[in-house]
Coordinates of C-alpha atoms and ligand atoms in Angstrom, one line a residue:
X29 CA -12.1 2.7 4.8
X30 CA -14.0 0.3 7.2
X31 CA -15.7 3.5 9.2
X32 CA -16.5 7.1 8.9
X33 CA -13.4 9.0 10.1
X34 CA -14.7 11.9 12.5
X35 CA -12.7 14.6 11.6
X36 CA -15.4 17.0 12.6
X37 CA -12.9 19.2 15.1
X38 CA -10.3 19.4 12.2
X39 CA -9.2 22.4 10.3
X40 CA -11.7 22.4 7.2
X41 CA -8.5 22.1 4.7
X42 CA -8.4 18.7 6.6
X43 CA -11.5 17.8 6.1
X44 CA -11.8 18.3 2.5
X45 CA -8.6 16.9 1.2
X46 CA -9.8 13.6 2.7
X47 CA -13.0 13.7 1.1
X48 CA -11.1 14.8 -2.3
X49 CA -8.5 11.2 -1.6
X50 CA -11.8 9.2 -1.1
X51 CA -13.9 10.6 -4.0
X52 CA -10.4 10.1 -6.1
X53 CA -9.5 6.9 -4.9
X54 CA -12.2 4.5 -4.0
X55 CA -11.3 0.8 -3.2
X56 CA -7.9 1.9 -2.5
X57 CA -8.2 1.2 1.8
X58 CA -4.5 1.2 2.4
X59 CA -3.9 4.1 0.8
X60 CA -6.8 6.1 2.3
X61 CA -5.8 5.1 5.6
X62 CA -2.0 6.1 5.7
X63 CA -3.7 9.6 4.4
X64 CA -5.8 9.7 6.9
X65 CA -3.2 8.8 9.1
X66 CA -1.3 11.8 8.1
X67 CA -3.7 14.4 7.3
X68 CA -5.7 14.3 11.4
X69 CA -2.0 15.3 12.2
X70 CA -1.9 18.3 10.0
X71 CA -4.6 20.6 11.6
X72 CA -2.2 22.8 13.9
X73 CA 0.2 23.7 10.5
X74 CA -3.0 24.4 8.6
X75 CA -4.0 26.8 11.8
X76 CA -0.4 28.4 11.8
X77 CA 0.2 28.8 7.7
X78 CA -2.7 29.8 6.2
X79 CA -0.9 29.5 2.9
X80 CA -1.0 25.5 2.9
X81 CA -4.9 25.5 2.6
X82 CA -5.1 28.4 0.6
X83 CA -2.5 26.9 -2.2
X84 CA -4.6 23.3 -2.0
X85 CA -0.8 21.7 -1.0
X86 CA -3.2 18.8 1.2
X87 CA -4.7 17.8 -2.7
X88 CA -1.5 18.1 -4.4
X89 CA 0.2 16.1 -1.6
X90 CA -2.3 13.8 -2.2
X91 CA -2.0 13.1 -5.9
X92 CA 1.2 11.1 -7.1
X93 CA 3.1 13.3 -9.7
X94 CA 3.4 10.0 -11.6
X95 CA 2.1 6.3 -11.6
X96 CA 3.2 3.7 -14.0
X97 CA 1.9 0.6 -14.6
X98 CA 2.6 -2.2 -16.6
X99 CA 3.1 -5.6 -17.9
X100 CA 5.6 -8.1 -16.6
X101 CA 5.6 -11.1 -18.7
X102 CA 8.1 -14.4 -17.5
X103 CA 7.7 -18.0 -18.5
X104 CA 8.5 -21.0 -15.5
X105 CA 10.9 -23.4 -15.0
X106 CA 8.3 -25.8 -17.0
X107 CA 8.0 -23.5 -19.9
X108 CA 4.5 -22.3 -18.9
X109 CA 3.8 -18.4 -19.2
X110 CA 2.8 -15.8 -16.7
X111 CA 1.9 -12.4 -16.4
X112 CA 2.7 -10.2 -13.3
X113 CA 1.2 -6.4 -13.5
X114 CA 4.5 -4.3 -12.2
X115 CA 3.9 -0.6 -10.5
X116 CA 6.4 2.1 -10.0
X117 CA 4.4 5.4 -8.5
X118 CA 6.7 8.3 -8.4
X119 CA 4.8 10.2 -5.6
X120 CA 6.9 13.4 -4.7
X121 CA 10.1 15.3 -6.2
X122 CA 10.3 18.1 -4.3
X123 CA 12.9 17.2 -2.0
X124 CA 14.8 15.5 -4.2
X125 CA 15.0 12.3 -6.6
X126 CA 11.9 9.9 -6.2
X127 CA 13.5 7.3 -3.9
X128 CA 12.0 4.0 -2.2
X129 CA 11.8 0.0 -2.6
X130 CA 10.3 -3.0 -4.5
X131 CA 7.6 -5.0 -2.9
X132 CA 6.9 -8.0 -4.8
X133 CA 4.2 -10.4 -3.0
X134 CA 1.0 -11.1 -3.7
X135 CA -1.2 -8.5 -1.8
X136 CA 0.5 -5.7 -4.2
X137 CA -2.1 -3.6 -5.7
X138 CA -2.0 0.2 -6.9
X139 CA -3.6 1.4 -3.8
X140 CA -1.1 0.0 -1.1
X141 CA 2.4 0.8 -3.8
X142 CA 0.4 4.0 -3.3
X143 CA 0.2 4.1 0.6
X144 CA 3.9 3.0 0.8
X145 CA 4.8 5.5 -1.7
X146 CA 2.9 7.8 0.3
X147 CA 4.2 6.9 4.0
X148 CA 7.8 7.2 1.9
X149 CA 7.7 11.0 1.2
X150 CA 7.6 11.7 5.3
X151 CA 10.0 9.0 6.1
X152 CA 12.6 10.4 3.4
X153 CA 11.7 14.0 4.2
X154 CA 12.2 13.4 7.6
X155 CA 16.1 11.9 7.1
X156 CA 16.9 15.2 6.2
X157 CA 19.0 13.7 3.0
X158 CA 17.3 15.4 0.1
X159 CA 15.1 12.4 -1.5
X160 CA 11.5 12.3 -2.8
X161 CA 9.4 9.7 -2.4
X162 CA 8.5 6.7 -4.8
X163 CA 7.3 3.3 -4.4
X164 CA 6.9 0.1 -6.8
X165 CA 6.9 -3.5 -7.2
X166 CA 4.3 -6.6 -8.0
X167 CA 1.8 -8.5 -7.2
X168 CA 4.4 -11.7 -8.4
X169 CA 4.8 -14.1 -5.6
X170 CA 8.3 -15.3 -5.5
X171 CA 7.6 -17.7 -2.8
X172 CA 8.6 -21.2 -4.1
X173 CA 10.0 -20.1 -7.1
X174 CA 13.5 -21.1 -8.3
X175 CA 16.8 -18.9 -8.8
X176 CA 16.3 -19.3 -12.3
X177 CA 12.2 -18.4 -12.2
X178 CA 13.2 -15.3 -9.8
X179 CA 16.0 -14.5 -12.5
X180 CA 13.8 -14.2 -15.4
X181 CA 11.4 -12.2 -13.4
X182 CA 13.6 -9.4 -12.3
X183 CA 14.8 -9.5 -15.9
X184 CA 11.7 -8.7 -17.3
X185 CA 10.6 -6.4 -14.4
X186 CA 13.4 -4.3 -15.5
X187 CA 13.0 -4.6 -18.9
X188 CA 10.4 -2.1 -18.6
X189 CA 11.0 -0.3 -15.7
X190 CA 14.4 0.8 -16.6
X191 CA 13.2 3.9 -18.9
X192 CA 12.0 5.8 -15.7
X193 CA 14.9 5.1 -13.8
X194 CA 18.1 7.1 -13.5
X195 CA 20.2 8.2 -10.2
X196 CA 18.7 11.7 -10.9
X197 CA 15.8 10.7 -11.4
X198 CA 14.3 7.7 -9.4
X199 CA 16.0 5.4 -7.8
X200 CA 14.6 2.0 -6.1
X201 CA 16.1 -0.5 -3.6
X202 CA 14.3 -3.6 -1.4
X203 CA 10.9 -4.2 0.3
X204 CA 9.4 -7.5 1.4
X205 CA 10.3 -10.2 -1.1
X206 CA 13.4 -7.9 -2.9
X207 CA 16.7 -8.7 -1.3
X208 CA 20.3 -8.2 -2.4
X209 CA 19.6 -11.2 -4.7
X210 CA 17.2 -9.5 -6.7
X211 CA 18.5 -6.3 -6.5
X212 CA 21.5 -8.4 -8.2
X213 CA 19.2 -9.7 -11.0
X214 CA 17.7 -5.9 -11.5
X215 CA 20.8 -3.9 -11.8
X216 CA 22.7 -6.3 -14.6
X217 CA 19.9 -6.1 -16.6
X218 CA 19.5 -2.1 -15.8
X219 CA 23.3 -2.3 -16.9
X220 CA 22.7 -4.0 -20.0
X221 CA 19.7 -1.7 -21.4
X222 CA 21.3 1.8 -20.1
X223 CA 25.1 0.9 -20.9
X224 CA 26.3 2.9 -18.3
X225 CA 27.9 1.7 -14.8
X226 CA 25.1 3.8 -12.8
X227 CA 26.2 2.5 -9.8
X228 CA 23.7 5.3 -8.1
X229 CA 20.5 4.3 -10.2
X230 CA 19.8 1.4 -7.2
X231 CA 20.8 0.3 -3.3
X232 CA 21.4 -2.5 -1.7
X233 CA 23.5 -4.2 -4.1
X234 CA 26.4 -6.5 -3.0
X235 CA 29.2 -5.3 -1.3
X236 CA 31.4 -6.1 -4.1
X237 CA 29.7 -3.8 -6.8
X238 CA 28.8 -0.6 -4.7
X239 CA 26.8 -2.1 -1.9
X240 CA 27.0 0.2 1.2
X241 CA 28.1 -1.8 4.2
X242 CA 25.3 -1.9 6.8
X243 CA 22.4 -1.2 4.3
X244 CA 21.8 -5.1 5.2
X245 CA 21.3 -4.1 9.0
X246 CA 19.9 -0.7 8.3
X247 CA 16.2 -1.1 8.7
X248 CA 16.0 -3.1 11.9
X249 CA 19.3 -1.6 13.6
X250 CA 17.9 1.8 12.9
X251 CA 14.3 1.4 14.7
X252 CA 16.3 0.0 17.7
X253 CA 18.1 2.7 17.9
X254 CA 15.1 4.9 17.5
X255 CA 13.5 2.9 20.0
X256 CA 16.1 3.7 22.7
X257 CA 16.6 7.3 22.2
X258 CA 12.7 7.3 22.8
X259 CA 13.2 5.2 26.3
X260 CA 15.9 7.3 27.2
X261 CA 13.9 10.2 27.0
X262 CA 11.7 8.7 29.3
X263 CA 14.4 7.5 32.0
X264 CA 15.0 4.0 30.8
X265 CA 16.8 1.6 28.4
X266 CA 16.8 -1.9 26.4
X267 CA 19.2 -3.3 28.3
X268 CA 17.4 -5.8 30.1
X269 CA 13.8 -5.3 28.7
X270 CA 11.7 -7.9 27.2
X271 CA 11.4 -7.6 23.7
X272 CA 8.9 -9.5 20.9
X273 CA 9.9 -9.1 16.9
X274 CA 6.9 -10.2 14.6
X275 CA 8.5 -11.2 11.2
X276 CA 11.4 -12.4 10.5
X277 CA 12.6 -10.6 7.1
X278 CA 15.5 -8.6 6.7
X279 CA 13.8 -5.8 9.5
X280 CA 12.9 -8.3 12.2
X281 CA 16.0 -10.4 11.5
X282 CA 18.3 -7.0 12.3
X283 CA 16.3 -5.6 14.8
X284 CA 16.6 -8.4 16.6
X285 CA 20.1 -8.1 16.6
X286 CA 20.6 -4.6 17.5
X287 CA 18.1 -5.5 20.6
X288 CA 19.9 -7.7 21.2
X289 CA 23.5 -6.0 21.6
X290 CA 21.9 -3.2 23.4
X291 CA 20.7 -5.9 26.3
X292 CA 17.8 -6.7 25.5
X293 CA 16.1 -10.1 25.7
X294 CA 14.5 -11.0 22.7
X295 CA 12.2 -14.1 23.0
X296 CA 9.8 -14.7 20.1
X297 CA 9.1 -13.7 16.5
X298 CA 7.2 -14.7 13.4
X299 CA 6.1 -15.3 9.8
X300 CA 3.1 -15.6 8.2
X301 CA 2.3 -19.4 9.3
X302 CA 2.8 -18.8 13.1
X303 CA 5.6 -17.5 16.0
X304 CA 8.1 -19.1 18.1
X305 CA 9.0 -18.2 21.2
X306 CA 11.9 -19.0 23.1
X307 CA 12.0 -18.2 26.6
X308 CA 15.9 -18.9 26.8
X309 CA 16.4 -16.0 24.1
X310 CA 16.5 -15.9 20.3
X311 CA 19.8 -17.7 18.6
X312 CA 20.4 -15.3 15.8
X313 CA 22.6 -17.5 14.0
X314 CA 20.1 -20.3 14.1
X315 CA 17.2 -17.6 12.8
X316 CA 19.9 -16.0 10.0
X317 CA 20.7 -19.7 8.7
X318 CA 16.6 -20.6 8.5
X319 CA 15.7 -17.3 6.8
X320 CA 18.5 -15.9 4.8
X321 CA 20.3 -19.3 3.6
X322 CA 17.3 -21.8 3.7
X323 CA 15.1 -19.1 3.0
X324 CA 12.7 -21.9 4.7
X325 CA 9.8 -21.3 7.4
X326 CA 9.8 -19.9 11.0
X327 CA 8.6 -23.4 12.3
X328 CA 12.2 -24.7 11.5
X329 CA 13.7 -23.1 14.1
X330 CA 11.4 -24.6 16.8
X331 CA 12.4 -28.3 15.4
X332 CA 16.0 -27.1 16.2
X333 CA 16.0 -25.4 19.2
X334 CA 15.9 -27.1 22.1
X335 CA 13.1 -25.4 24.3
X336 CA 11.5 -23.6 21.5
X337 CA 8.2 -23.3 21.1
X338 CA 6.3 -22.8 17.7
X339 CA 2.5 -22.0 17.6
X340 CA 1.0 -22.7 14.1
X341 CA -1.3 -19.8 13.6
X342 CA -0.5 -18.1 16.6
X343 CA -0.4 -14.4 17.0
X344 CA 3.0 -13.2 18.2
X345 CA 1.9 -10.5 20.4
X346 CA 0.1 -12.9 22.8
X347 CA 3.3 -13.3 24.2
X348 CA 4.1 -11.1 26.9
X349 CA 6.6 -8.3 26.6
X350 CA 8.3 -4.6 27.1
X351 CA 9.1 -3.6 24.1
X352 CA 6.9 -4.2 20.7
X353 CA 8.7 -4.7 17.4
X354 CA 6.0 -4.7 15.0
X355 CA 8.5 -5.6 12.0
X356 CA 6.1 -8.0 9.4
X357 CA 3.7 -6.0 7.4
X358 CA 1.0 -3.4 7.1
X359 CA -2.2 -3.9 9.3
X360 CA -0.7 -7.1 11.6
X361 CA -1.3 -5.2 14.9
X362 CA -4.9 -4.8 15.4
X363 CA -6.7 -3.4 18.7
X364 CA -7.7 -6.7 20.1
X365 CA -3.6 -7.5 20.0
X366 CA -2.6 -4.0 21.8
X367 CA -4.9 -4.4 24.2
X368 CA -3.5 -7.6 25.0
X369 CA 0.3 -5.8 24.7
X370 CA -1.3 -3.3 27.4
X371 CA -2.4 -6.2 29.8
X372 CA 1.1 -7.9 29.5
X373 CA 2.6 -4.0 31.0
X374 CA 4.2 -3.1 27.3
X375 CA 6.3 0.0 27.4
X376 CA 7.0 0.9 23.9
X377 CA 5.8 0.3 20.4
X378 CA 8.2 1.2 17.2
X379 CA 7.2 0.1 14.1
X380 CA 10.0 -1.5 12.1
X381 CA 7.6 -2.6 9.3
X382 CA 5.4 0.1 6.8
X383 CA 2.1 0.9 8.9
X384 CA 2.0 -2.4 11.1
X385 CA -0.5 -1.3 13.9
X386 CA -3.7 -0.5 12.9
X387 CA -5.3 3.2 13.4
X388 CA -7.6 1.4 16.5
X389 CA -4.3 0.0 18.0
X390 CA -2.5 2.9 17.6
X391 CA -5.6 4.8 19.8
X392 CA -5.5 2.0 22.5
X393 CA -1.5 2.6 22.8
X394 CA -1.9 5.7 22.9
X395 CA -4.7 5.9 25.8
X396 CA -2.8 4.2 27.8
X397 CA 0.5 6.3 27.6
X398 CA 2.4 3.7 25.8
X399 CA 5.6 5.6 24.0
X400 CA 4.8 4.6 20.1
X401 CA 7.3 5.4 17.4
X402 CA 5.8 4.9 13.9
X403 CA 7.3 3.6 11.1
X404 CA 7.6 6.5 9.0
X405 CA 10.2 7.7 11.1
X406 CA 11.6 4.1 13.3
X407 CA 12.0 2.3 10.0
X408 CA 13.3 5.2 8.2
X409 CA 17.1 3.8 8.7
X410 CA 17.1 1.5 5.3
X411 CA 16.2 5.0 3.1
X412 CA 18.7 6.6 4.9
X413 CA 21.4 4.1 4.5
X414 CA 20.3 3.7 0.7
X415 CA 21.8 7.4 0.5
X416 CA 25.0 6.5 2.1
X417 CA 25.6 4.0 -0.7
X418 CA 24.5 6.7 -2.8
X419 CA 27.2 8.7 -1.4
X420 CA 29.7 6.3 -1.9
X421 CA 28.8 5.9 -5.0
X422 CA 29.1 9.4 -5.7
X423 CA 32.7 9.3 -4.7
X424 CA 33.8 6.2 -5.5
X425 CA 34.4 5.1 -1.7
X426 CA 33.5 2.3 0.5
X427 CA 33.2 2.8 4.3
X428 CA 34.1 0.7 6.9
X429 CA 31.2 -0.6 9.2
X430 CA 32.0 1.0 12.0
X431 CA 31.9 4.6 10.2
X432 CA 28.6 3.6 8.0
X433 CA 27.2 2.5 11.4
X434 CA 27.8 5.7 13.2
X435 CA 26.3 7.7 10.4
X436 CA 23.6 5.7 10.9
X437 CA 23.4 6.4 14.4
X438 CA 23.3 10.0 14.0
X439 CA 20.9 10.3 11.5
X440 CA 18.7 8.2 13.8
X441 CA 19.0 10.1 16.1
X442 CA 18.3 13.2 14.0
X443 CA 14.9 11.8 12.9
X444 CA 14.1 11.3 16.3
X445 CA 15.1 14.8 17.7
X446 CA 13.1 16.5 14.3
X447 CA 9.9 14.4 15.3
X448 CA 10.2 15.4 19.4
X449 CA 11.0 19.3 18.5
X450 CA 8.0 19.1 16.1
X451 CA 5.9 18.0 18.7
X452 CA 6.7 20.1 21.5
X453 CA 6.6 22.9 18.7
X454 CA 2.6 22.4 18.5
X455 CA 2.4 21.5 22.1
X456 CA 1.9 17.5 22.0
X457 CA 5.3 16.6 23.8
X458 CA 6.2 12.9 23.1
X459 CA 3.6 12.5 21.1
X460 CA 5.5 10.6 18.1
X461 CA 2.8 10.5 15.6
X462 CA 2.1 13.8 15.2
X463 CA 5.6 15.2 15.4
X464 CA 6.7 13.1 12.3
X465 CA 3.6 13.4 10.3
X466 CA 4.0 17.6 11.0
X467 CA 8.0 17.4 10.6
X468 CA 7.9 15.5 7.2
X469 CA 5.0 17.2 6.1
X470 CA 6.4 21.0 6.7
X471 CA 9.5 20.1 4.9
X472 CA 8.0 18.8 1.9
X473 CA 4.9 21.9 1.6
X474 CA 7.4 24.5 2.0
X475 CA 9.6 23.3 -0.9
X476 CA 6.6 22.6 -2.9
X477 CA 5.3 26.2 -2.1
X478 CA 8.6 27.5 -3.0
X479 CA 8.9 25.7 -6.6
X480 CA 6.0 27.7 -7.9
X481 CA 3.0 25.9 -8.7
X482 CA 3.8 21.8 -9.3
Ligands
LIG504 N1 11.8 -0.3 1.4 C1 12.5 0.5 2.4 C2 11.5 1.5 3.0 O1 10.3 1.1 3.2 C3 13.7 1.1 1.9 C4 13.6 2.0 0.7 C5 15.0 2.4 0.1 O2 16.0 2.1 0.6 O3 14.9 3.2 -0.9 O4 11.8 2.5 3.4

């Protein structure tokens, strides 16, 4: 951690599970911060069941029931050799199966496939869909890389992974830099170790061979609609509000949408190089061809849009808006930016991405009565959708749009209703944070406190 947390007016079970994380896991700052993040919600459940101190759930919570690490081995398109390190940490099976994506990019390290894996116990607690929480991936960086190189990867990747998989028993799907491509490239080779059409075993996959319709959508579409059950709460709605989308991945790119048809105007977004902003209104089609069939850079879309602006190095949330989108990655929000999001009259924050605002930006929100909806719970509809195709799997269906949609809907809107109740329950109405964190949390103690001592 960069500071000292004060967690001085904290129930004392609070206090020393943190110190217990940070003694455990030192030079692991992601990870320590998404406890953090959790644990300075937990004090009013301590104060109510004094069983959860008393049976040292906080510590158990705390420790991943499994981490694997290993080798990933792959030779280029020019014969030379590399080696990847690959992660899978199976976090939490109370609930259900370990479930949760692939991150492959650079910054991948144990301690944030542990913060993710972490965040992902809430989130799938939360969807009420019976799922535990997992988390892998690599630090392999498939930017630039050909079809063949990102072939040979996932191959390998798999090649060892594949012993702890099984649709009982851990099941993974996308992050940042795993898309249906190579989910593709993941499953065949799972197929051709395991034998077995385990259609379950993985989401995402293609439409043709047990993809889930929407699952594509799921992510972005869901924290939109998160995002205006929150507003309506508070009187208002999308349609016509001002909206800025950092990224532009498979979150930002559907989240736009979903804004989008609900009204909204959506005028700038992002990658790592810069933004553009349009004032005339994003053209989806435009952004979909750049991103998901060039897979080129953001700045494309400014040479091919007439009125577009791109700023190299910009940062997206200088430009003014209603409604925040934080949909990239963890830590890209900082204070100084929603302070600047507070000058330009924001309304509402949901993150669409995995811990985008920082814990100093999420204060400054806060203060000033901003409605903020994190991502464990606004980003939770891609998990969810991952257990529709589950489902379908299960039964050897396929649903239409419309009717995976409108289970996606509901489920939203369940997640949202389990975080409000939560937080009128310990008498911090609209107060987002705390409801999911207490929500996710109570779910997963009381079935860990109920399956003896694990
Ligand atoms: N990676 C996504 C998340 O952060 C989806 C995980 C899944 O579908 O299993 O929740």
């Amino acid at each position: 951690m960069t500071k000292e947390p004060n967690l001085a007016d904290h129930h004392p079970g609070v206090r020393s599970a943190f110190e217990h994380v940070v003694r455990r896991n030192p030079d692991e700052p992601e990870f320590q911060q998404a406890v953090l993040e959790v644990l300075e919600s937990l004090s009013p459940a301590l104060n109510t069941h004094p069983e959860y101190a008393a049976q040292r759930v906080l510590e158990r919570l705390c420790e991943p029931e499994r981490q694997i690490i290993f080798r990933v081995p792959w030779r280029d398109d020019q014969g030379g050799v590399h080696v990847n390190r690959g992660f899978r940490v199976e976090f939490n099976s109370a609930l259900g199966p370990y479930k949760g994506g692939l991150r492959f990019h650079p910054s991948v390290n144990l301690g944030v496939i542990k913060f993710l894996g972490f965040e992902q116990i809430f989130k799938n607690a939360l969807t009420g869909m019976g799922i535990g929480g997992g988390k892998g991936g690599s630090d392999f960086d498939p930017k630039g890389r050909s079809d063949a190189e990102i072939e040979r990867f996932c191959q390998s990747f798999m090649t060892e992974l594949h012993r702890h998989l099984g649709e009982y028993t851990d099941i993974p799907a996308g992050d940042i830099g795993v898309g249906g491509r190579e989910i593709g490239y993941m499953f065949g080779q799972y197929r051709r170790l395991s034998n077995r059409w385990e259609a379950g075993v993985i989401t995402g996959k293609g439409l043709d061979w047990g993809g889930s319709r929407v699952r594509t959508e799921a992510t972005g579409y869901g924290a939109v609609m998160f995002t205006e059950r929150m507003l309506e709460r508070n009187g208002r709605d999308l349609d016509g509000m001002r909206v800025v989308v950092s990224g532009s991945g498979n979150v930002a790119i559907y989240a736009v949408e979903k804004a989008q048809q609900l009204g909204a105007h959506v005028v700038a977004c992002s990658d790592s190089g810069g933004y553009v902003v349009d004032e005339r209104g994003l053209d989806l089609d435009l952004l979909k061809e750049i991103k998901e069939v060039e897979r080129a850079r953001i700045s494309a879309y400014a040479d091919r849009r007439k009125g577009a602006e791109y700023v190299a190095g910009g940062n997206v949330w200088d430009v003014p808006c209603q409604v925040a989108l934080p949909s990239a990655t963890q830590n890209e929000l900082d204070a100084a930016s929603a302070k600047r999001l507070v000058g330009n009259g924001v309304v509402a924050v949901a993150e669409g991405a995995n811990m985008p605002t920082t814990p100093d930006a999420v204060k400054v929100l806060r203060e000033a009565g901003v409605l903020f909806a994190p991502g464990k719970a606004a980003n939770a509809g891609g998990v969810a959708t991952s257990v529709l195709e589950m489902r379908q799997n299960a039964r050897r269906t396929s649903w239409s749009f419309e009717h995976a949609e409108s289970e996606l809907a509901e489920t939203m809107a369940g997640i949202h209703d389990r975080c409000e109740a939560a937080a009128e329950r310990h008498g911090a109405r609209g107060d987002y944070v705390l409801g999911a964190n207490v929500a996710g949390f109570e779910m997963v103690a009381d079935a860990m406190l109920a399956q003896g001592l694990i």
